[in-house]
Amino acid sequence: MRSAFTCALKAPQGAAWPRGYRPFSEGFCVELQGRRCLSSALVLRWFQGHLQRCLGAVLYRLQERCRIRLAACPGRQLTLHILPRSDYVCCHISMAVRLIPAVPLGDSLYLIALQPGARRAQPGAAGPLQALWGLNVSKQEQRLLSWLKEQTPASSCHLKCLQILKGLRDLRGRGLEQPFGAQWSRVLSSYVLKTALFSLLLRGPRQAWEEQFLAERLEDLVLYLRDCLQKRVLMHFFLGNASVPEAVPVPKLLKEAAPVNLLAAFDAPTLDLAAFQLLNTWNQAPKIIRKYSSPRYLRKSPTLCKDITDTGQESQSN
């Protein structure tokens, strides 16, 4: 199913579920083509509920030291915000931790629960969308980045290019009207941007990524990504990709998987508009940075995220 997966469960004894397993099956599984599959939607709902109860049990011990909020944003993972109280520590450093339920597959691979917005983006699903899971390959990404660090100059700008492009994407998203505004961040997800960067890095000479060429390489990345959007094709970097460097270990599951087009979930008009806005964002980057970095646009909107847990007197929105 494009870039999503199902997690089928096999009955421990024969073809029938023993009585002791039925509560689990009924509470966390859905029927898909005659098989019981673990539901990411049901697991996510259970996870959020238990997380709230766990936080409620320990908050009183922490409220003198820090302020803790559990925020749920539409289409995003649960995020735990931790802010030390200024009268307790010398440095006012905040932390945001994304909390994602996952199923280990071995070889440092995980199935992760998809958010409702991501599940809606899957086209042509043969069964309940709530049975779909995403694949986390962060360990393989780390291995690739470590290998690239050895291959590129010490002052390589490839990570800066990625950070700048993510920042421009987020800033531009603040000025886009709905419903395309919501699609914008999904089309240009962080993994899509990383995939484009990885593909571009392996195409040309590594020395071209010296920091002095930052503007040129950033423009190359934007144009490459625009071309992918216009052609409606950007293949998953690890799934079924025979071009992954041999020095980067890739699990057999990924090697033997069918190639996956990360843009297949989006229709042509959406991708065309994203390509246009991406190039427009690049051409107007200085103006966009000045406009959407102003205090007016940096204020937090109360309609975006819902605070589930807050140790303070007032509830703030993310």
CSV table of N, CA and C in Angstrom, one decimal, residues 237-300:
chain,number,residue,atom,x,y,z
A,237,PHE,N,14.4,6.0,-0.4
A,237,PHE,CA,15.8,5.8,-0.5
A,237,PHE,C,16.3,4.4,-0.1
A,238,PHE,N,15.6,3.8,0.8
A,238,PHE,CA,16.0,2.5,1.3
A,238,PHE,C,15.2,1.3,0.8
A,239,LEU,N,13.9,1.5,0.5
A,239,LEU,CA,13.0,0.4,0.1
A,239,LEU,C,13.3,0.0,-1.4
A,240,GLY,N,13.9,-1.2,-1.6
A,240,GLY,CA,14.1,-1.7,-2.9
A,240,GLY,C,15.1,-0.9,-3.7
A,241,ASN,N,16.0,-0.1,-3.1
A,241,ASN,CA,16.9,0.7,-3.8
A,241,ASN,C,18.3,0.0,-3.9
A,242,ALA,N,18.6,-0.4,-5.1
A,242,ALA,CA,19.9,-1.1,-5.3
A,242,ALA,C,21.1,-0.1,-5.3
A,243,SER,N,20.8,1.2,-5.3
A,243,SER,CA,21.9,2.2,-5.4
A,243,SER,C,22.5,2.6,-4.0
A,244,VAL,N,21.9,2.1,-2.9
A,244,VAL,CA,22.5,2.4,-1.6
A,244,VAL,C,23.9,2.0,-1.6
A,245,PRO,N,24.9,2.8,-1.1
A,245,PRO,CA,26.3,2.4,-1.1
A,245,PRO,C,26.5,1.1,-0.3
A,246,GLU,N,27.4,0.3,-0.8
A,246,GLU,CA,27.6,-1.0,-0.2
A,246,GLU,C,28.2,-0.8,1.3
A,247,ALA,N,28.8,0.3,1.5
A,247,ALA,CA,29.4,0.5,2.8
A,247,ALA,C,28.3,0.8,3.9
A,248,VAL,N,27.1,1.0,3.5
A,248,VAL,CA,26.0,1.3,4.4
A,248,VAL,C,25.1,0.0,4.5
A,249,PRO,N,25.2,-0.7,5.7
A,249,PRO,CA,24.4,-1.9,5.8
A,249,PRO,C,22.9,-1.7,5.7
A,250,VAL,N,22.3,-2.5,4.9
A,250,VAL,CA,20.8,-2.3,4.8
A,250,VAL,C,20.2,-3.7,5.1
A,251,PRO,N,19.2,-3.8,6.0
A,251,PRO,CA,18.5,-5.0,6.3
A,251,PRO,C,17.9,-5.7,5.0
A,252,LYS,N,17.9,-7.0,5.1
A,252,LYS,CA,17.3,-7.8,4.0
A,252,LYS,C,15.9,-7.4,3.6
A,253,LEU,N,15.1,-7.1,4.7
A,253,LEU,CA,13.7,-6.7,4.5
A,253,LEU,C,13.6,-5.4,3.6
A,254,LEU,N,14.6,-4.5,3.7
A,254,LEU,CA,14.5,-3.3,2.9
A,254,LEU,C,15.1,-3.6,1.5
A,255,LYS,N,16.1,-4.4,1.4
A,255,LYS,CA,16.7,-4.7,0.1
A,255,LYS,C,15.7,-5.4,-0.8
A,256,GLU,N,14.9,-6.4,-0.3
A,256,GLU,CA,14.0,-7.2,-1.1
A,256,GLU,C,12.6,-6.6,-1.2
A,257,ALA,N,12.4,-5.4,-0.6
A,257,ALA,CA,11.1,-4.8,-0.7
A,257,ALA,C,10.9,-4.2,-2.1
A,258,ALA,N,9.7,-4.0,-2.5
A,258,ALA,CA,9.4,-3.4,-3.8
A,258,ALA,C,9.6,-1.9,-3.6
A,259,PRO,N,10.2,-1.2,-4.7
A,259,PRO,CA,10.4,0.2,-4.6
A,259,PRO,C,9.1,1.0,-4.3
A,260,VAL,N,9.2,2.1,-3.6
A,260,VAL,CA,8.1,2.8,-3.2
A,260,VAL,C,8.2,4.3,-3.6
A,261,ASN,N,7.2,4.8,-4.3
A,261,ASN,CA,7.2,6.2,-4.7
A,261,ASN,C,6.6,7.0,-3.6
A,262,LEU,N,7.4,7.9,-3.0
A,262,LEU,CA,6.9,8.7,-1.8
A,262,LEU,C,5.8,9.7,-2.2
A,263,LEU,N,5.7,10.0,-3.5
A,263,LEU,CA,4.7,11.0,-4.0
A,263,LEU,C,3.5,10.4,-4.5
A,264,ALA,N,3.4,9.1,-4.5
A,264,ALA,CA,2.2,8.4,-5.1
A,264,ALA,C,0.9,8.7,-4.4
A,265,ALA,N,1.0,9.2,-3.2
A,265,ALA,CA,-0.2,9.4,-2.4
A,265,ALA,C,-0.9,10.7,-2.8
A,266,PHE,N,-0.3,11.6,-3.6
A,266,PHE,CA,-0.8,12.9,-3.9
A,266,PHE,C,-1.2,13.0,-5.4
A,267,ASP,N,-2.3,13.8,-5.6
A,267,ASP,CA,-2.7,13.9,-7.0
A,267,ASP,C,-1.9,14.9,-7.7
A,268,ALA,N,-2.0,15.0,-9.1
A,268,ALA,CA,-1.2,15.8,-9.9
A,268,ALA,C,-1.3,17.3,-9.6
A,269,PRO,N,-2.6,17.8,-9.4
A,269,PRO,CA,-2.7,19.3,-9.1
A,269,PRO,C,-2.0,19.7,-7.9
A,270,THR,N,-2.1,18.8,-6.8
A,270,THR,CA,-1.4,19.1,-5.6
A,270,THR,C,0.1,19.2,-5.8
A,271,LEU,N,0.7,18.2,-6.5
A,271,LEU,CA,2.1,18.2,-6.7
A,271,LEU,C,2.6,19.4,-7.6
A,272,ASP,N,1.8,19.7,-8.6
A,272,ASP,CA,2.1,20.9,-9.4
A,272,ASP,C,2.1,22.2,-8.6
A,273,LEU,N,1.1,22.3,-7.8
A,273,LEU,CA,1.0,23.5,-6.9
A,273,LEU,C,2.2,23.5,-5.9
A,274,ALA,N,2.6,22.4,-5.4
A,274,ALA,CA,3.7,22.3,-4.5
A,274,ALA,C,5.0,22.7,-5.2
A,275,ALA,N,5.2,22.2,-6.4
A,275,ALA,CA,6.4,22.5,-7.2
A,275,ALA,C,6.4,24.0,-7.5
A,276,PHE,N,5.3,24.6,-7.8
A,276,PHE,CA,5.3,26.1,-8.1
A,276,PHE,C,5.6,26.9,-6.8
A,277,GLN,N,5.0,26.5,-5.7
A,277,GLN,CA,5.2,27.2,-4.4
A,277,GLN,C,6.6,27.0,-3.9
A,278,LEU,N,7.2,25.8,-4.2
A,278,LEU,CA,8.6,25.6,-3.8
A,278,LEU,C,9.5,26.5,-4.5
A,279,LEU,N,9.4,26.6,-5.8
A,279,LEU,CA,10.3,27.5,-6.6
A,279,LEU,C,10.0,29.0,-6.2
A,280,ASN,N,8.8,29.3,-6.0
A,280,ASN,CA,8.4,30.7,-5.6
A,280,ASN,C,9.0,31.0,-4.2
A,281,THR,N,9.0,30.0,-3.3
A,281,THR,CA,9.6,30.2,-2.0
A,281,THR,C,11.1,30.4,-2.1
A,282,TRP,N,11.7,29.7,-2.9
A,282,TRP,CA,13.2,29.9,-3.1
A,282,TRP,C,13.5,31.3,-3.7
A,283,ASN,N,12.7,31.7,-4.7
A,283,ASN,CA,13.0,33.0,-5.3
A,283,ASN,C,12.7,34.1,-4.4
A,284,GLN,N,11.8,33.9,-3.4
A,284,GLN,CA,11.4,35.0,-2.5
A,284,GLN,C,11.9,34.7,-1.1
A,285,ALA,N,12.9,33.9,-1.0
A,285,ALA,CA,13.4,33.5,0.4
A,285,ALA,C,13.6,34.6,1.3
A,286,PRO,N,14.4,35.7,0.9
A,286,PRO,CA,14.6,36.8,1.9
A,286,PRO,C,13.4,37.4,2.3
A,287,LYS,N,12.4,37.7,1.4
A,287,LYS,CA,11.2,38.3,1.8
A,287,LYS,C,10.3,37.5,2.7
A,288,ILE,N,10.3,36.2,2.4
A,288,ILE,CA,9.5,35.2,3.3
A,288,ILE,C,10.1,35.1,4.7
A,289,ILE,N,11.4,35.1,4.8
A,289,ILE,CA,12.1,35.0,6.1
A,289,ILE,C,11.8,36.3,6.9
A,290,ARG,N,11.8,37.4,6.3
A,290,ARG,CA,11.5,38.7,7.0
A,290,ARG,C,10.1,38.7,7.4
A,291,LYS,N,9.2,38.3,6.5
A,291,LYS,CA,7.7,38.5,6.8
A,291,LYS,C,7.3,37.5,7.9
A,292,TYR,N,7.6,36.2,7.7
A,292,TYR,CA,7.0,35.2,8.6
A,292,TYR,C,7.8,34.9,9.8
A,293,SER,N,8.9,35.6,10.0
A,293,SER,CA,9.7,35.5,11.2
A,293,SER,C,9.4,36.6,12.2
A,294,SER,N,8.5,37.5,11.8
A,294,SER,CA,8.1,38.6,12.6
A,294,SER,C,7.2,38.1,13.8
A,295,PRO,N,7.2,38.8,14.9
A,295,PRO,CA,6.4,38.4,16.1
A,295,PRO,C,4.9,38.1,15.7
A,296,ARG,N,4.4,38.8,14.7
A,296,ARG,CA,3.0,38.6,14.4
A,296,ARG,C,2.7,37.2,14.0
A,297,TYR,N,3.7,36.6,13.2
A,297,TYR,CA,3.4,35.2,12.7
A,297,TYR,C,4.0,34.2,13.7
A,298,LEU,N,4.9,34.6,14.6
A,298,LEU,CA,5.5,33.6,15.5
A,298,LEU,C,4.6,33.3,16.7
A,299,ARG,N,3.5,34.1,16.9
A,299,ARG,CA,2.6,33.9,18.0
A,299,ARG,C,2.0,32.5,17.8
A,300,LYS,N,1.8,31.8,18.9
A,300,LYS,CA,1.2,30.5,18.8
A,300,LYS,C,-0.3,30.6,18.6
